Amino acid sequence: ESIPLVFRILLLAALSWAAITLVVCSALNLPLVIGRGMLYVLRIPDTYMHDPFCLLLFCPLLAMGVRIFDNEGLGRIKDWSSSFRRPSPRKGLVFSVSIFSWFILVPVLLGTLYNLVLVKPSSWFAGEGAETGESPMLTWSTGTLLLSVWAFLAHYSVFTREFWVNLGNPAADAEEENENENEQTANEETRLLQTDEVEATAWQGKDGRVAAAFSIFSSVVGKWQWDRVDPKILLADGVIPITKHLMILLVVPSILCIALVWSVRDSGVGVVVPVFGLVSRGMYRMVVFRALVAVSATVQYAVAFRAQLDLWFKAAHKAARDDRYLTGQVLLDYSRSRKD
């Protein structure tokens, strides 16, 4: 006997209600789950997790997902497997090394550095950290998240002055007037920063090193365009400098910390530090290591932006000379060879 029409309508309405409820609940809860997962990877305590902030963390992922899975992207996925081409040995080796470095080595180094600087307690530095059975996967996840956030911000030039100047102020008239008034200063800055500006800002923007590297990854994985694999972009100008700086931040402070710890007499209870008195062994090691990491990062930052620092010193010297001139004090000639 056929099912009555009324029963069919009720069944259809119930299934529609269930499907709509499932979609709505997933749309509301999935961003919160992913956002909380990101905060968990960063070891943020539960008391500091807020759902609005978790929802805000999901927005960049949503934007990237919409950009990837558009109509054109879906069309590429259909032809992906059938258009596979085997690369040359050299291209395949370069691509494999870059993939391993970008997605395994660098995240592990970055996650380890994050754990040592921000997560590990003083008891772990004292050798009593066996209770924290932290998995390598969690360390890799932390580094992957930090690397992804940095790459996303670098792609949109968030670390440049132009981004913040133009944020919410698209008018170009004020910028043109400023350029006309400070034309001589800008030319001097351009001349002095010509070498360091490439190093400081080459990672930024849609034409920067990060965008170029991931564009190659997208072309190779999505279209099998092995001819775009460039060892200079992927390795020499990409992952090798990042790995070098991370290794410096990890290895140099570790060696110096071990040397300092061995050179200081340990009474068994703690370490006697001038001015501070008796300090626990773990606290002493933790503070020394993190201070050395901060010093190492500061030195690398100063080397990378040495031209900007030179401009700041010149501006301070010029301000001091102007102040002495206005107050009628004696001025001294300035020259690079003169050492006061």
XYZ file of C-alpha atoms in Angstrom:
340
model
C 0.000 0.000 0.000
C 1.379 3.341 -1.004
C 2.509 5.855 1.635
C -0.030 8.652 2.114
C 0.880 12.015 0.743
C 0.586 13.681 4.148
C 3.090 11.238 5.651
C 5.513 11.913 2.790
C 5.256 15.652 3.385
C 5.842 15.227 7.120
C 8.836 12.954 6.462
C 10.303 15.458 3.994
C 9.788 18.305 6.454
C 11.465 16.310 9.257
C 14.471 15.442 7.089
C 14.750 19.036 5.920
C 14.623 20.260 9.513
C 17.316 17.752 10.551
C 19.576 18.720 7.640
C 19.169 22.435 8.280
C 19.792 21.962 12.008
C 22.926 19.911 11.302
C 24.293 22.525 8.887
C 23.543 25.418 11.231
C 25.081 23.680 14.250
C 28.167 22.778 12.233
C 28.488 26.336 10.909
C 28.229 27.736 14.430
C 30.411 25.227 16.268
C 33.114 24.423 13.697
C 34.742 27.891 13.848
C 34.748 27.722 17.654
C 36.245 24.228 17.671
C 38.991 25.218 15.220
C 39.699 28.470 17.077
C 39.924 26.664 20.414
C 42.172 24.073 18.795
C 44.530 26.822 17.654
C 44.666 28.267 21.172
C 45.240 24.790 22.595
C 48.174 24.305 20.248
C 49.632 27.553 21.613
C 49.128 26.222 25.199
C 46.744 29.034 26.128
C 45.000 28.175 29.433
C 41.267 27.532 29.329
C 40.582 30.547 31.519
C 41.903 32.841 28.756
C 39.928 31.242 25.916
C 37.033 33.397 24.721
C 34.617 32.270 22.038
C 34.496 35.625 20.169
C 38.277 35.559 19.845
C 38.195 31.922 18.700
C 35.653 32.877 16.040
C 37.921 35.715 14.929
C 40.833 33.289 14.511
C 38.742 31.211 12.117
C 38.071 34.119 9.734
C 41.467 33.984 7.904
C 41.039 30.229 7.408
C 37.570 30.813 5.984
C 38.882 33.454 3.596
C 41.652 31.160 2.362
C 39.238 28.259 1.989
C 36.819 30.315 -0.102
C 39.709 31.485 -2.259
C 41.009 27.952 -2.830
C 37.761 26.092 -3.395
C 36.175 28.398 -5.943
C 34.752 27.207 -9.225
C 38.090 27.363 -10.979
C 39.758 25.490 -8.142
C 37.162 22.716 -8.281
C 37.781 22.404 -12.000
C 41.500 22.003 -11.387
C 40.874 19.274 -8.819
C 39.001 17.191 -11.392
C 41.930 17.207 -13.815
C 44.635 16.954 -11.164
C 45.304 13.224 -11.126
C 45.121 12.770 -14.899
C 47.680 15.497 -15.661
C 50.506 14.135 -13.499
C 54.009 14.482 -14.953
C 57.174 13.004 -13.533
C 59.775 15.673 -12.682
C 63.461 15.567 -13.456
C 65.657 14.206 -10.626
C 67.086 17.637 -9.825
C 63.682 19.359 -9.764
C 62.222 16.558 -7.672
C 65.081 16.731 -5.174
C 64.835 20.514 -4.796
C 61.076 20.347 -4.350
C 61.301 17.489 -1.821
C 63.946 19.273 0.252
C 61.947 22.505 0.230
C 58.735 20.711 1.231
C 60.536 18.921 4.074
C 62.147 22.154 5.246
C 59.067 24.377 4.986
C 56.532 21.958 6.464
C 58.583 19.774 8.852
C 61.999 21.192 9.789
C 61.068 24.861 10.233
C 57.837 24.116 12.176
C 59.717 21.762 14.526
C 62.434 24.363 15.171
C 59.870 27.120 15.640
C 57.693 24.995 17.925
C 60.692 23.947 20.015
C 61.795 27.567 20.388
C 58.250 28.580 21.367
C 58.118 25.840 24.003
C 61.471 26.743 25.544
C 60.813 30.479 25.628
C 57.129 30.661 26.574
C 55.798 27.285 27.719
C 58.344 25.264 29.673
C 58.270 25.914 33.449
C 61.312 26.319 35.651
C 60.915 22.740 36.909
C 61.581 21.460 33.393
C 64.861 23.387 33.223
C 65.816 21.821 36.556
C 65.391 18.359 35.084
C 62.053 17.721 36.770
C 59.876 18.071 33.678
C 59.079 14.411 33.166
C 55.479 15.108 34.080
C 54.968 17.072 30.867
C 54.774 14.241 28.370
C 54.593 16.525 25.381
C 54.351 14.825 22.020
C 56.456 15.878 19.032
C 53.227 16.246 17.056
C 52.090 19.032 19.390
C 55.422 20.813 18.942
C 55.130 20.491 15.165
C 51.542 21.759 15.274
C 52.608 24.819 17.254
C 55.380 25.622 14.798
C 53.099 25.059 11.821
C 50.522 27.445 13.252
C 53.103 30.153 13.963
C 54.700 29.748 10.538
C 51.299 29.928 8.829
C 50.342 33.083 10.707
C 53.674 34.714 9.835
C 53.357 33.737 6.165
C 49.778 35.059 6.036
C 50.786 38.398 7.569
C 53.869 38.667 5.359
C 51.787 37.998 2.260
C 49.635 41.043 3.068
C 52.649 43.214 4.050
C 51.467 43.650 7.625
C 55.064 44.129 8.820
C 55.679 47.136 6.564
C 55.178 50.798 7.355
C 53.148 51.352 4.182
C 50.484 48.884 5.349
C 49.795 50.779 8.554
C 50.045 54.177 6.878
C 47.501 53.226 4.214
C 45.233 51.306 6.600
C 41.878 53.081 6.520
C 43.391 56.007 4.611
C 43.310 55.282 0.866
C 43.687 58.932 -0.111
C 46.968 59.482 -1.906
C 47.052 63.292 -1.826
C 48.533 63.525 1.626
C 51.145 60.936 0.709
C 52.146 62.892 -2.407
C 52.478 66.108 -0.416
C 54.615 64.353 2.139
C 56.821 62.964 -0.588
C 57.277 66.426 -2.149
C 58.167 68.044 1.166
C 60.691 65.355 2.116
C 62.097 64.573 -1.320
C 65.722 65.092 -0.327
C 65.363 63.039 2.849
C 63.666 60.227 0.931
C 66.434 60.160 -1.645
C 69.038 59.937 1.104
C 67.143 57.137 2.815
C 66.765 55.269 -0.451
C 70.488 55.497 -1.093
C 71.419 54.335 2.381
C 68.799 51.590 2.606
C 69.297 50.190 -0.860
C 71.118 47.090 0.346
C 69.233 46.386 3.567
C 65.775 47.245 2.292
C 65.782 44.196 0.046
C 66.623 41.965 2.991
C 64.130 43.643 5.313
C 61.119 43.847 2.995
C 61.773 41.141 0.397
C 59.616 38.744 2.413
C 56.628 41.099 2.355
C 53.839 41.549 -0.156
C 52.291 39.523 -2.943
C 55.594 39.592 -4.842
C 57.750 38.732 -1.828
C 59.722 35.597 -1.092
C 56.962 33.916 0.898
C 54.360 34.502 -1.793
C 56.762 33.352 -4.517
C 57.612 30.123 -2.675
C 53.997 29.180 -2.014
C 53.049 30.132 -5.560
C 55.547 27.522 -6.755
C 54.102 24.987 -4.319
C 50.606 25.696 -5.610
C 51.671 25.417 -9.252
C 53.521 22.148 -8.702
C 50.892 20.463 -6.534
C 47.903 21.812 -8.456
C 49.152 21.786 -12.043
C 52.359 19.695 -11.940
C 54.347 22.609 -13.366
C 57.764 21.291 -12.438
C 59.496 23.857 -14.626
C 58.636 26.539 -12.040
C 60.743 24.861 -9.352
C 63.567 27.299 -8.654
C 66.210 26.409 -6.033
C 67.036 30.085 -5.518
C 63.459 31.003 -4.590
C 62.666 27.881 -2.587
C 65.999 27.295 -0.851
C 68.593 30.072 -1.120
C 66.131 32.977 -0.725
C 63.464 31.043 1.146
C 63.867 28.331 3.708
C 67.646 28.464 4.243
C 67.676 31.983 5.820
C 64.725 31.048 8.038
C 66.405 27.828 9.159
C 69.671 29.669 9.785
C 68.095 32.274 12.043
C 66.085 29.678 13.970
C 69.156 27.505 14.440
C 71.081 30.506 15.763
C 68.282 31.257 18.217
C 68.311 27.656 19.442
C 71.937 26.541 19.319
C 73.842 29.661 20.421
C 71.767 30.341 23.582
C 71.812 26.616 24.449
C 75.613 26.417 24.266
C 76.106 29.646 26.205
C 73.522 28.593 28.791
C 75.272 25.253 29.344
C 78.601 27.043 29.696
C 77.188 29.527 32.220
C 75.426 26.821 34.209
C 78.609 24.746 34.468
C 80.690 27.776 35.409
C 78.425 28.685 38.349
C 78.724 26.749 41.552
C 75.534 24.946 42.488
C 74.976 24.467 46.216
C 72.479 21.673 45.622
C 69.582 23.815 46.824
C 69.999 26.555 44.273
C 72.370 29.101 42.790
C 73.559 32.170 44.634
C 73.154 35.170 42.333
C 74.553 38.580 43.321
C 71.866 41.076 44.368
C 69.074 38.459 44.056
C 70.491 35.968 46.521
C 69.587 32.267 46.419
C 67.703 31.318 43.251
C 66.424 27.868 42.410
C 68.339 25.895 39.840
C 65.473 25.721 37.364
C 64.643 29.407 37.639
C 68.284 30.357 37.095
C 68.602 28.190 33.984
C 65.278 29.364 32.583
C 66.056 33.070 33.024
C 69.563 32.703 31.610
C 68.391 30.784 28.540
C 65.531 33.147 27.753
C 67.743 36.199 28.277
C 70.289 34.741 25.857
C 67.525 34.081 23.317
C 66.370 37.698 23.659
C 69.929 38.980 23.191
C 70.473 36.726 20.177
C 67.203 37.881 18.586
C 68.104 41.525 19.258
C 71.516 41.109 17.642
C 70.003 39.473 14.554
C 67.381 42.200 14.343
C 70.033 44.910 14.629
C 72.137 43.295 11.900
C 69.123 43.005 9.591
C 68.138 46.658 10.117
C 71.582 48.207 10.482
C 70.867 50.877 7.860
C 67.717 51.998 9.667
C 69.659 52.190 12.929
C 72.289 54.292 11.175
C 69.559 56.692 10.058
C 68.196 56.911 13.595
C 71.624 57.773 14.976
C 72.077 60.407 12.272
C 68.663 61.885 13.059
C 69.511 62.003 16.774
C 72.828 63.697 16.005
C 71.115 66.240 13.763
C 68.500 66.970 16.454
C 71.256 67.486 19.029
C 73.129 69.857 16.702
C 69.965 71.847 16.006
C 69.216 72.089 19.708
C 72.720 73.332 20.492
C 72.489 75.845 17.650
C 69.181 77.239 18.918
C 70.510 77.592 22.461
C 73.704 79.301 21.267
C 76.125 76.566 22.316
C 79.383 75.814 20.536
C 79.015 73.414 17.602
C 81.577 70.807 16.619
C 82.121 69.656 13.064
C 80.911 66.129 12.456
C 82.779 63.620 10.350
C 82.683 59.852 10.072
C 86.406 59.481 10.797
C 86.168 61.502 14.027
C 85.830 59.385 17.150
C 84.718 61.322 20.193
